[in-house]
CSV table of C-alpha atoms and ligand atoms in Angstrom, one decimal:
chain,number,residue,atom,x,y,z
A,178,MET,CA,18.1,-13.5,22.7
A,179,ASN,CA,19.0,-11.1,20.1
A,180,ARG,CA,16.3,-8.5,20.0
A,181,GLY,CA,15.7,-8.1,16.3
A,182,GLU,CA,15.6,-11.9,15.8
A,183,SER,CA,13.2,-12.8,18.5
A,184,GLY,CA,11.0,-9.8,17.6
A,185,ALA,CA,10.7,-11.1,14.1
A,186,VAL,CA,9.9,-14.6,15.3
A,187,ALA,CA,7.4,-13.4,17.8
A,188,HIS,CA,5.4,-11.7,15.0
A,189,ALA,CA,5.5,-14.3,12.4
A,190,VAL,CA,4.4,-17.0,14.6
A,191,LYS,CA,1.3,-19.2,13.9
A,192,GLY,CA,0.7,-22.9,13.5
A,193,PRO,CA,0.5,-26.0,15.6
A,194,GLU,CA,0.6,-25.0,19.2
A,195,PRO,CA,3.2,-26.2,21.6
A,196,ARG,CA,2.2,-28.8,24.1
A,197,VAL,CA,-0.6,-27.1,26.0
A,198,PRO,CA,-3.3,-28.9,27.9
A,199,GLU,CA,-6.6,-28.6,26.0
A,200,LEU,CA,-9.9,-30.0,26.9
A,201,GLU,CA,-13.4,-29.1,27.6
A,202,ILE,CA,-14.7,-27.5,30.8
A,203,PRO,CA,-15.0,-28.0,33.6
A,204,CYS,CA,-13.0,-31.1,34.3
A,205,LEU,CA,-10.3,-30.8,31.8
A,206,GLU,CA,-7.1,-32.2,32.5
A,207,ARG,CA,-4.3,-33.7,30.6
A,208,GLY,CA,-1.4,-35.8,31.6
A,209,ALA,CA,2.2,-35.1,31.2
A,210,GLU,CA,4.2,-36.9,28.5
A,211,PRO,CA,3.1,-40.4,27.7
A,212,LYS,CA,5.5,-42.8,29.3
A,213,GLY,CA,6.4,-46.2,28.0
A,214,VAL,CA,4.0,-48.9,29.1
A,215,GLY,CA,5.8,-50.6,31.9
A,216,LYS,CA,4.9,-53.7,33.7
A,217,LEU,CA,3.8,-52.4,37.0
A,218,GLN,CA,4.2,-48.7,37.1
A,219,ASN,CA,3.2,-47.8,40.6
A,220,ASN,CA,2.4,-44.2,40.7
A,221,ARG,CA,3.8,-43.4,44.0
A,222,SER,CA,6.6,-42.5,41.7
A,223,GLY,CA,4.4,-39.7,40.4
A,224,ALA,CA,5.3,-37.5,43.3
A,225,GLU,CA,8.9,-38.7,43.4
A,226,LEU,CA,9.4,-37.9,39.8
A,227,GLY,CA,8.3,-34.4,40.6
A,228,GLU,CA,5.8,-34.4,37.9
A,229,PRO,CA,2.6,-33.1,39.3
A,230,GLY,CA,-0.9,-34.0,38.1
A,231,VAL,CA,-2.7,-31.2,36.2
A,232,ARG,CA,-6.2,-30.0,35.9
A,233,VAL,CA,-7.1,-27.5,33.3
A,234,PHE,CA,-10.2,-25.2,33.4
A,235,LYS,CA,-11.0,-23.3,30.3
A,236,LEU,CA,-12.6,-19.9,30.3
A,237,LYS,CA,-14.7,-18.5,27.6
A,238,THR,CA,-13.0,-15.3,26.5
A,239,LYS,CA,-14.5,-14.6,23.1
A,240,SER,CA,-15.8,-11.2,23.9
A,241,VAL,CA,-12.5,-10.0,25.2
A,242,ARG,CA,-10.1,-11.8,23.0
A,243,GLY,CA,-8.7,-8.6,21.5
A,244,LYS,CA,-7.8,-7.1,24.8
A,245,LEU,CA,-6.3,-10.3,26.0
A,246,LYS,CA,-4.2,-10.7,22.8
A,247,GLU,CA,-2.9,-7.1,23.4
A,248,PHE,CA,-2.1,-8.0,27.0
A,249,TYR,CA,-0.2,-11.1,25.7
A,250,ASP,CA,1.8,-8.9,23.4
A,251,MET,CA,2.6,-6.4,26.1
A,252,LEU,CA,3.8,-9.2,28.4
A,253,THR,CA,6.0,-10.8,25.8
A,254,SER,CA,7.3,-7.7,24.2
A,255,LEU,CA,10.9,-6.8,24.5
A,256,LEU,CA,10.1,-3.1,24.7
A,257,PRO,CA,10.2,-1.4,28.1
A,258,ARG,CA,7.1,-2.4,30.1
A,259,ASP,CA,7.2,-0.1,33.0
A,260,GLU,CA,3.5,0.4,33.0
A,261,LEU,CA,3.0,-3.2,34.1
A,262,PRO,CA,3.6,-4.4,37.7
A,263,LYS,CA,6.5,-6.7,38.3
A,264,SER,CA,4.2,-9.4,39.5
A,265,ALA,CA,2.9,-9.8,36.0
A,266,PHE,CA,6.3,-11.0,34.9
A,267,ARG,CA,6.8,-13.6,37.5
A,268,TYR,CA,6.9,-16.4,34.8
A,269,ARG,CA,8.5,-14.4,32.0
A,270,ARG,CA,11.6,-16.5,32.2
A,271,GLU,CA,9.5,-19.7,31.9
A,272,TRP,CA,7.9,-18.2,28.8
A,273,GLU,CA,11.2,-17.4,27.2
A,274,ASN,CA,12.5,-20.9,28.0
A,275,SER,CA,9.5,-22.6,26.5
A,276,PHE,CA,9.7,-20.4,23.4
A,277,ILE,CA,13.4,-21.4,23.0
A,278,GLU,CA,12.4,-25.0,23.5
A,279,VAL,CA,9.8,-24.7,20.7
A,280,ILE,CA,12.3,-23.2,18.4
A,281,HIS,CA,15.0,-25.8,19.2
A,282,SER,CA,12.6,-28.7,18.6
A,283,ARG,CA,11.5,-27.2,15.4
A,284,LEU,CA,15.1,-26.8,14.2
A,285,ALA,CA,15.9,-30.3,15.3
A,286,THR,CA,13.2,-31.8,13.2
A,287,GLY,CA,14.0,-29.5,10.3
A,288,LYS,CA,10.4,-28.2,10.2
A,289,TRP,CA,11.5,-24.7,10.8
A,290,LEU,CA,13.1,-24.4,7.4
A,291,ARG,CA,10.5,-26.2,5.4
A,292,PRO,CA,8.2,-23.8,3.5
A,293,ALA,CA,4.5,-24.1,4.2
A,294,LYS,CA,3.0,-26.9,2.1
A,295,LYS,CA,1.0,-25.8,-0.8
A,296,ARG,CA,-2.2,-27.6,-0.9
A,297,GLU,CA,-3.8,-28.2,-4.2
A,298,ASN,CA,-7.2,-27.5,-2.9
A,299,ARG,CA,-8.4,-24.4,-4.5
A,300,ARG,CA,-10.9,-23.6,-1.8
A,301,LYS,CA,-9.7,-21.0,0.6
A,302,ARG,CA,-11.3,-22.2,3.7
A,303,VAL,CA,-9.1,-25.2,3.9
A,304,LYS,CA,-6.8,-24.6,6.9
A,305,ARG,CA,-3.2,-24.5,5.9
A,306,LYS,CA,-0.8,-25.8,8.4
A,307,SER,CA,1.9,-23.3,8.8
A,308,SER,CA,5.4,-24.5,9.5
A,309,ILE,CA,5.9,-21.8,12.0
A,310,PRO,CA,4.9,-22.6,15.6
A,311,LYS,CA,2.6,-20.6,17.8
A,312,ARG,CA,4.0,-18.6,20.6
A,313,PRO,CA,3.8,-20.5,23.9
A,314,PRO,CA,1.3,-19.4,26.5
A,315,PHE,CA,2.3,-16.9,29.2
A,316,LEU,CA,1.7,-17.8,32.8
A,317,LEU,CA,0.3,-15.4,35.3
A,318,THR,CA,-0.2,-15.8,39.1
A,319,ALA,CA,-3.7,-15.8,40.4
A,320,ARG,CA,-5.4,-14.7,43.6
A,321,PHE,CA,-8.7,-16.5,44.5
A,322,ILE,CA,-11.6,-15.0,46.4
A,323,LEU,CA,-13.6,-17.9,47.7
A,324,SER,CA,-17.4,-17.7,48.1
A,325,SER,CA,-16.8,-17.3,51.9
A,326,GLY,CA,-14.7,-14.2,51.1
A,327,GLU,CA,-11.6,-15.9,52.1
A,328,GLN,CA,-8.6,-15.1,49.9
A,329,ARG,CA,-6.0,-17.5,48.6
A,330,GLY,CA,-2.9,-17.0,46.6
A,331,ARG,CA,-0.5,-14.1,46.1
A,332,ARG,CA,-1.9,-10.7,46.9
A,333,ASP,CA,-0.1,-8.9,44.0
A,334,ALA,CA,-1.3,-11.5,41.4
A,335,PRO,CA,-2.4,-9.8,38.1
A,336,VAL,CA,-5.3,-12.2,37.8
A,337,VAL,CA,-8.2,-12.3,40.3
A,338,VAL,CA,-10.4,-15.4,40.3
A,339,ASP,CA,-13.5,-14.1,42.2
A,340,LEU,CA,-15.7,-17.0,43.0
A,341,ARG,CA,-18.1,-14.7,44.9
A,342,ARG,CA,-18.9,-12.6,41.9
A,343,ARG,CA,-18.2,-15.5,39.5
A,344,GLU,CA,-15.7,-13.7,37.4
A,345,VAL,CA,-12.1,-13.7,36.5
A,346,ARG,CA,-10.7,-10.2,36.4
A,347,ILE,CA,-7.5,-8.7,35.1
A,348,PRO,CA,-7.8,-5.3,36.6
A,349,ARG,CA,-4.8,-3.9,34.8
A,350,ILE,CA,-6.5,-4.2,31.4
A,351,GLY,CA,-10.0,-3.8,32.6
A,352,VAL,CA,-11.1,-7.3,31.6
A,353,ALA,CA,-13.7,-9.5,33.4
A,354,VAL,CA,-14.7,-12.9,32.2
A,355,PRO,CA,-17.7,-14.7,33.7
A,356,ILE,CA,-17.2,-18.0,35.4
A,357,PRO,CA,-20.1,-20.5,34.8
A,358,GLU,CA,-21.6,-21.9,38.0
A,359,ARG,CA,-20.3,-25.5,37.4
A,360,LEU,CA,-16.8,-24.2,37.0
A,361,ALA,CA,-17.1,-21.9,40.0
A,362,ARG,CA,-18.1,-24.9,42.1
A,363,ALA,CA,-15.2,-27.0,40.7
A,364,LEU,CA,-12.7,-24.3,41.5
A,365,GLU,CA,-14.1,-23.8,45.0
A,366,GLU,CA,-13.7,-27.5,45.6
A,367,GLU,CA,-10.1,-27.5,44.2
A,368,ASN,CA,-9.2,-24.6,46.6
A,369,ARG,CA,-10.3,-26.7,49.5
A,370,LEU,CA,-8.2,-29.7,48.7
A,371,GLU,CA,-5.5,-30.6,51.1
A,372,PRO,CA,-2.7,-30.0,50.0
A,373,ARG,CA,-4.1,-27.1,48.0
A,374,PRO,CA,-3.1,-27.2,44.3
A,375,GLU,CA,-0.8,-24.7,42.9
A,376,PHE,CA,-2.7,-22.4,40.5
A,377,VAL,CA,-1.6,-20.5,37.5
A,378,VAL,CA,-3.4,-18.8,34.7
A,379,GLN,CA,-2.3,-19.5,31.2
A,380,LEU,CA,-2.8,-16.7,28.7
A,381,CYS,CA,-2.4,-17.9,25.1
A,382,SER,CA,-1.2,-15.7,22.2
A,383,ASP,CA,-4.7,-15.9,20.7
A,384,GLY,CA,-6.3,-14.5,23.8
A,385,ARG,CA,-7.6,-17.7,25.4
A,386,LEU,CA,-7.4,-18.1,29.1
A,387,ARG,CA,-7.1,-21.3,31.2
A,388,ILE,CA,-6.8,-21.9,34.9
A,389,ILE,CA,-4.3,-24.6,35.6
A,390,ALA,CA,-4.2,-26.5,38.9
A,391,LYS,CA,-1.1,-28.6,39.7
A,392,ARG,CA,-0.8,-31.1,42.5
A,393,ALA,CA,1.2,-34.1,43.5
A,394,PRO,CA,0.1,-35.4,46.9
A,395,GLU,CA,1.9,-38.5,48.2
A,396,PRO,CA,-0.4,-41.5,47.7
A,397,ARG,CA,-1.4,-43.3,50.9
A,398,ALA,CA,0.4,-46.5,51.6
A,399,LEU,CA,-1.2,-49.5,49.9
A,400,GLU,CA,-2.9,-50.9,53.0
A,401,VAL,CA,-6.6,-51.6,53.9
A,402,PRO,CA,-8.9,-49.8,53.6
A,403,LEU,CA,-8.1,-50.0,49.9
A,404,ARG,CA,-10.1,-49.2,46.8
A,405,ILE,CA,-9.0,-50.7,43.5
A,406,ILE,CA,-10.4,-49.1,40.4
A,407,ALA,CA,-9.9,-51.6,37.6
A,408,VAL,CA,-10.3,-50.2,34.1
A,409,ASP,CA,-10.4,-52.6,31.2
A,410,GLU,CA,-10.1,-51.1,27.8
A,411,ASN,CA,-12.0,-53.2,25.5
A,412,SER,CA,-12.7,-52.4,21.9
A,413,ARG,CA,-15.9,-54.4,21.8
A,414,TYR,CA,-17.6,-52.9,24.8
A,415,GLY,CA,-15.8,-49.7,25.6
A,416,PHE,CA,-14.3,-49.2,29.0
A,417,VAL,CA,-15.2,-51.5,31.8
A,418,VAL,CA,-14.8,-49.8,35.2
A,419,ALA,CA,-15.0,-52.1,38.2
A,420,VAL,CA,-14.4,-50.9,41.7
A,421,PHE,CA,-13.4,-53.4,44.5
A,422,ASP,CA,-13.2,-52.1,48.0
A,423,PHE,CA,-11.2,-53.9,50.7
A,424,ASP,CA,-12.1,-52.9,54.3
A,425,GLU,CA,-10.0,-53.0,57.5
A,426,ARG,CA,-10.9,-56.5,58.2
A,427,GLY,CA,-9.7,-57.5,54.7
A,428,TYR,CA,-13.2,-58.2,53.3
A,429,CYS,CA,-13.7,-57.5,49.7
A,430,ARG,CA,-16.8,-56.2,47.8
A,431,LEU,CA,-17.7,-54.9,44.4
A,432,THR,CA,-18.8,-51.3,44.8
A,433,ARG,CA,-19.3,-50.3,41.2
A,434,PHE,CA,-19.5,-51.9,37.9
A,435,GLU,CA,-20.0,-49.7,34.9
A,436,VAL,CA,-19.4,-49.9,31.2
A,437,PHE,CA,-18.5,-46.6,29.4
A,438,LYS,CA,-19.3,-46.9,25.8
A,439,PRO,CA,-17.3,-44.6,23.4
A,440,PRO,CA,-19.3,-43.0,20.7
A,441,ASN,CA,-19.6,-45.0,17.5
A,442,HIS,CA,-18.4,-43.1,14.5
A,443,GLY,CA,-18.8,-45.8,11.9
A,444,HIS,CA,-21.7,-44.2,10.1
A,445,ARG,CA,-20.3,-40.7,10.5
A,446,GLU,CA,-17.0,-41.7,9.0
A,447,GLY,CA,-18.7,-43.2,6.0
A,448,ILE,CA,-20.5,-39.9,5.4
A,449,VAL,CA,-17.4,-37.8,5.9
A,450,ALA,CA,-15.4,-39.9,3.4
A,451,ALA,CA,-18.2,-39.7,0.8
A,452,LEU,CA,-18.5,-35.9,1.3
A,453,LYS,CA,-14.8,-35.3,1.1
A,454,SER,CA,-14.3,-37.3,-2.1
A,455,TYR,CA,-17.3,-35.5,-3.6
A,456,ALA,CA,-15.9,-32.1,-2.5
A,457,ASP,CA,-12.5,-32.9,-4.0
A,458,LYS,CA,-13.6,-34.4,-7.2
A,459,PRO,CA,-17.3,-33.5,-7.9
A,460,GLY,CA,-18.3,-36.2,-10.3
A,461,LEU,CA,-21.4,-38.3,-10.9
A,462,GLU,CA,-20.1,-41.3,-9.1
A,463,ALA,CA,-19.1,-39.4,-6.0
A,464,LEU,CA,-22.4,-37.6,-6.0
A,465,GLU,CA,-24.2,-41.0,-6.1
A,466,ARG,CA,-22.5,-42.1,-3.0
A,467,VAL,CA,-23.4,-38.9,-1.2
A,468,ARG,CA,-27.0,-39.3,-2.3
A,469,GLU,CA,-27.2,-42.8,-0.9
A,470,LEU,CA,-26.2,-41.4,2.5
A,471,LEU,CA,-27.9,-38.1,2.7
A,472,PRO,CA,-31.5,-37.1,2.2
A,473,PHE,CA,-30.5,-34.1,0.0
A,474,THR,CA,-28.0,-33.2,-2.6
A,475,PRO,CA,-25.3,-30.8,-1.5
A,476,THR,CA,-23.1,-28.7,-3.6
A,477,PRO,CA,-19.3,-29.4,-3.5
A,478,ASP,CA,-18.9,-26.4,-1.2
A,479,ASP,CA,-21.7,-27.6,1.1
A,480,ALA,CA,-20.1,-31.1,1.1
A,481,GLU,CA,-16.9,-29.7,2.4
A,482,ARG,CA,-18.6,-27.7,5.1
A,483,LEU,CA,-20.7,-30.7,6.1
A,484,ALA,CA,-17.6,-32.9,6.3
A,485,ARG,CA,-15.9,-30.4,8.6
A,486,ALA,CA,-18.9,-30.1,10.8
A,487,ALA,CA,-19.2,-33.9,11.0
A,488,LEU,CA,-15.6,-34.2,12.0
A,489,ALA,CA,-16.0,-31.5,14.6
A,490,ARG,CA,-18.9,-33.3,16.0
A,491,LYS,CA,-16.9,-36.5,16.2
A,492,LYS,CA,-14.2,-34.7,18.2
A,493,ARG,CA,-16.8,-33.2,20.5
A,494,LEU,CA,-18.4,-36.6,21.2
A,495,ASN,CA,-15.0,-38.1,21.8
A,496,ASN,CA,-14.1,-35.4,24.2
A,497,ALA,CA,-17.4,-35.6,26.0
A,498,PHE,CA,-16.9,-39.4,26.4
A,499,ILE,CA,-13.4,-38.9,27.9
A,500,GLU,CA,-14.7,-36.2,30.3
A,501,THR,CA,-17.5,-38.4,31.5
A,502,LEU,CA,-15.3,-41.3,32.2
A,503,VAL,CA,-12.5,-39.3,33.8
A,504,ALA,CA,-15.0,-37.4,36.0
A,505,GLY,CA,-16.6,-40.7,37.0
A,506,VAL,CA,-13.2,-42.1,38.1
A,507,ARG,CA,-12.3,-38.9,39.9
A,508,GLU,CA,-15.5,-39.1,41.9
A,509,LEU,CA,-14.6,-42.7,42.8
A,510,VAL,CA,-11.1,-41.7,43.8
A,511,ARG,CA,-12.2,-38.7,45.9
A,512,GLY,CA,-14.9,-40.7,47.6
A,513,ALA,CA,-12.5,-43.3,48.8
A,514,LEU,CA,-9.8,-40.8,49.9
A,515,GLN,CA,-12.4,-39.0,52.0
A,516,GLU,CA,-13.1,-42.2,53.7
A,517,GLY,CA,-9.5,-42.6,54.6
A,518,ALA,CA,-8.8,-45.4,52.1
A,519,ALA,CA,-5.8,-45.8,49.8
A,520,VAL,CA,-6.7,-45.9,46.1
A,521,ALA,CA,-5.2,-47.6,43.1
A,522,ILE,CA,-6.2,-47.2,39.5
A,523,VAL,CA,-5.2,-50.2,37.5
A,524,VAL,CA,-5.6,-50.1,33.7
A,525,ASP,CA,-5.5,-53.0,31.3
A,526,PRO,CA,-4.4,-51.3,28.1
A,527,ILE,CA,-5.9,-52.7,24.9
A,528,ASN,CA,-3.5,-54.3,22.5
A,529,SER,CA,-2.5,-51.3,20.5
A,530,GLU,CA,-1.9,-53.3,17.3
A,531,SER,CA,-5.5,-54.3,17.2
A,532,LEU,CA,-6.4,-50.6,17.3
A,533,GLN,CA,-4.0,-49.2,14.7
A,534,GLY,CA,-5.8,-46.8,12.5
A,535,THR,CA,-9.2,-47.4,14.1
A,536,PRO,CA,-11.3,-44.3,15.1
A,537,LEU,CA,-10.9,-45.2,18.7
A,538,GLN,CA,-7.2,-45.3,18.9
A,539,GLY,CA,-6.5,-41.7,19.9
A,540,THR,CA,-9.4,-41.6,22.3
A,541,LEU,CA,-8.2,-44.7,24.2
A,542,LEU,CA,-4.7,-43.4,24.5
A,543,ARG,CA,-6.0,-40.1,25.8
A,544,VAL,CA,-8.1,-41.8,28.4
A,545,ARG,CA,-5.2,-43.7,29.7
A,546,GLU,CA,-3.0,-40.6,29.9
A,547,ARG,CA,-5.8,-38.7,31.6
A,548,LEU,CA,-6.2,-41.5,34.2
A,549,ARG,CA,-2.5,-41.5,34.9
A,550,ASN,CA,-2.6,-37.7,35.3
A,551,LEU,CA,-5.7,-38.0,37.5
A,552,ALA,CA,-3.9,-40.5,39.8
A,553,ARG,CA,-1.0,-38.1,40.2
A,554,TYR,CA,-3.2,-35.2,40.9
A,555,GLU,CA,-5.4,-37.0,43.4
A,556,GLY,CA,-2.8,-39.0,45.2
A,557,ALA,CA,-3.7,-42.4,43.9
A,558,HIS,CA,-1.5,-45.2,42.8
A,559,PHE,CA,-1.5,-46.1,39.1
A,560,ALA,CA,-0.5,-49.2,37.3
A,561,GLU,CA,-0.8,-50.6,33.8
A,562,LEU,CA,-1.1,-54.4,33.7
A,563,ARG,CA,-2.1,-56.9,31.2
A,564,ALA,CA,-4.7,-59.4,32.3
A,565,SER,CA,-6.5,-62.1,30.3
A,566,GLY,CA,-10.0,-63.5,30.6
A,567,ARG,CA,-8.7,-66.9,29.5
A,568,TYR,CA,-7.4,-67.8,32.9
A,569,CYS,CA,-9.3,-69.1,35.9
A,570,PRO,CA,-9.8,-66.3,38.5
A,571,PHE,CA,-9.9,-69.0,41.2
A,572,CYS,CA,-6.9,-71.1,40.5
A,573,GLY,CA,-5.1,-69.5,37.6
A,574,ALA,CA,-5.3,-72.5,35.2
A,575,GLU,CA,-5.9,-71.8,31.5
A,576,GLY,CA,-9.6,-72.2,30.7
A,577,VAL,CA,-11.1,-74.2,27.9
A,578,GLU,CA,-13.6,-72.5,25.6
A,579,ASN,CA,-17.1,-73.7,26.5
A,580,GLY,CA,-19.4,-71.6,24.4
A,581,HIS,CA,-19.3,-68.1,23.0
A,582,ARG,CA,-16.7,-66.2,25.1
A,583,VAL,CA,-17.4,-68.6,27.9
A,584,PHE,CA,-14.6,-70.6,29.5
A,585,LYS,CA,-14.4,-73.5,31.9
A,586,CYS,CA,-11.5,-74.4,34.2
A,587,PRO,CA,-10.2,-77.9,33.6
A,588,SER,CA,-8.7,-77.9,37.0
A,589,CYS,CA,-11.3,-76.5,39.4
A,590,GLY,CA,-14.4,-76.6,37.2
A,591,ALA,CA,-15.3,-72.9,37.5
A,592,THR,CA,-17.0,-71.3,34.5
A,593,TRP,CA,-16.7,-67.7,33.5
A,594,ASP,CA,-17.4,-65.1,30.9
A,595,ARG,CA,-14.2,-64.0,29.3
A,596,ASP,CA,-14.8,-60.2,29.6
A,597,ARG,CA,-15.8,-60.4,33.3
A,598,ALA,CA,-12.9,-62.6,34.2
A,599,ALA,CA,-10.6,-60.2,32.5
A,600,VAL,CA,-11.5,-57.5,35.0
A,601,ALA,CA,-11.3,-59.8,38.0
A,602,ASN,CA,-7.9,-61.1,36.9
A,603,LEU,CA,-6.7,-57.5,36.4
A,604,VAL,CA,-7.3,-56.8,40.1
A,605,LEU,CA,-5.9,-60.2,41.2
A,606,ARG,CA,-2.8,-59.6,39.1
A,607,TYR,CA,-2.3,-56.2,40.7
A,608,LEU,CA,-2.5,-57.6,44.2
A,609,LYS,CA,-0.1,-60.4,43.3
A,610,ALA,CA,2.3,-58.0,41.8
A,611,LEU,CA,2.1,-55.9,45.0
A,612,TYR,CA,3.0,-59.0,46.9
A,613,ARG,CA,6.1,-59.5,44.8
A,614,GLU,CA,7.2,-55.9,44.9
A,615,GLU,CA,6.3,-54.9,48.4
A,616,CYS,CA,8.9,-56.8,50.4
A,617,GLN,CA,6.9,-60.0,50.4
A,618,ASP,CA,4.5,-58.5,52.8
A,619,ALA,CA,1.7,-61.1,53.0
A,620,ASP,CA,-1.2,-58.6,53.1
A,621,PRO,CA,-1.8,-58.5,49.3
A,622,LEU,CA,-2.1,-62.3,49.3
A,623,ARG,CA,-4.8,-62.0,52.0
A,624,LEU,CA,-6.6,-59.6,49.7
A,625,VAL,CA,-6.3,-62.1,46.8
A,626,ASP,CA,-8.1,-64.6,49.0
A,627,ALA,CA,-10.7,-62.0,50.0
A,628,MET,CA,-11.4,-61.2,46.4
A,629,ARG,CA,-11.7,-64.9,45.4
A,630,ALA,CA,-14.1,-65.4,48.4
A,631,TRP,CA,-16.2,-62.5,47.0
A,632,LEU,CA,-16.2,-64.1,43.6
A,633,LYS,CA,-17.3,-67.4,45.0
A,634,ARG,CA,-20.2,-65.8,46.8
A,635,HIS,CA,-21.2,-63.9,43.7
A,636,ILE,CA,-20.6,-66.4,41.0
A,637,GLY,CA,-23.0,-64.5,38.8
A,638,PHE,CA,-20.5,-61.7,38.5
A,639,LEU,CA,-18.3,-63.9,36.4
A,640,LEU,CA,-21.2,-65.2,34.3
A,641,ARG,CA,-23.1,-61.9,33.8
B,802,LIG,ZN1,-9.8,-73.0,38.2
């Protein structure tokens, strides 16, 4: 890179960040790039593709942002940097490459040359999206000191994650960031995983720090004992998570059935829309609408502030929903792996057309990506499959509607609730797909029988 050029770039840079994992602590993870929705995407390919699963742990660095920013500038500067140890530059090449990538993709889309859009809004606090991208994060190696005193990681690493003293230290710049207890426990657990994840610390240009754990263990062969975690995305009810365990003798049982309800933003969005239109064009009509929704009368400036706060709250609630669901599934996966079982996560993606433009769309897609990433990280199989509650879980015949969302089988006489049958059929479809893909090994078919036997014994499951 030409020195003058890249120097100029490095200083001008602000704007949408390159692809960086970002979520809330302590269980933040984010998948790799979304892949096309295939028929049966078994995730044993995860490891084969060489794309590890990732977990991201954010640190609170507010009090030392300045020092960290300086450190970032030192690390990414083209000036001589003899005062820093070599080990700090282990990932310098990666940083340069990702920077070049950002610039190339900007040039390719033509965004680089486009001047920043002038917004008509006269209020200054409105965030302007700059057309110039942010500098990518810089990666640093980390050494862990576990609570037992045991050390893991490279000795010369510039970052020390000290779980005994509950702090992350960068001795070179005299910075120490506390680690909350929950995060310390999570990091301790991650260090004890076998195989142990690969850890790096991400230093962002704005002084934020994240610990990234990467891992891609080979999933266990799909044999009993087997846990199938079925996740049915359903816009009416939220996420239905049903866990079916198959033991060594091939018996099936339902171990967990839970519905995760995403936050409802209907009312919030109405308020935001009213506040925004009032902030943009303060008029009597707009004010009336705001008054109908709020117990007080805001000024246009207040209205704008309130709208922003409401949107921020919506984002927080969505994130919290995703964290809860992903953490729940992770627990289910780890529990089964500890018992020596193979695990498969099977997702029935909601029809994306029915979601277009709805407030849930982004959240649902993120959950799916997070689950895919989780499967890779934990060593579980992952598949996306469509299943319908219209078909009989016992014989596969198309049911006839027999009441509100209730169906009856014209062939075997079974009755079922559509939403419940959808989850059961998801698991059954997965097992049948395995049978077709796995060299016609008859085991998956035995599991189909086992599951139908369970459904027969627990007919209430299908009727709720
Ligand atoms: Zn039937």
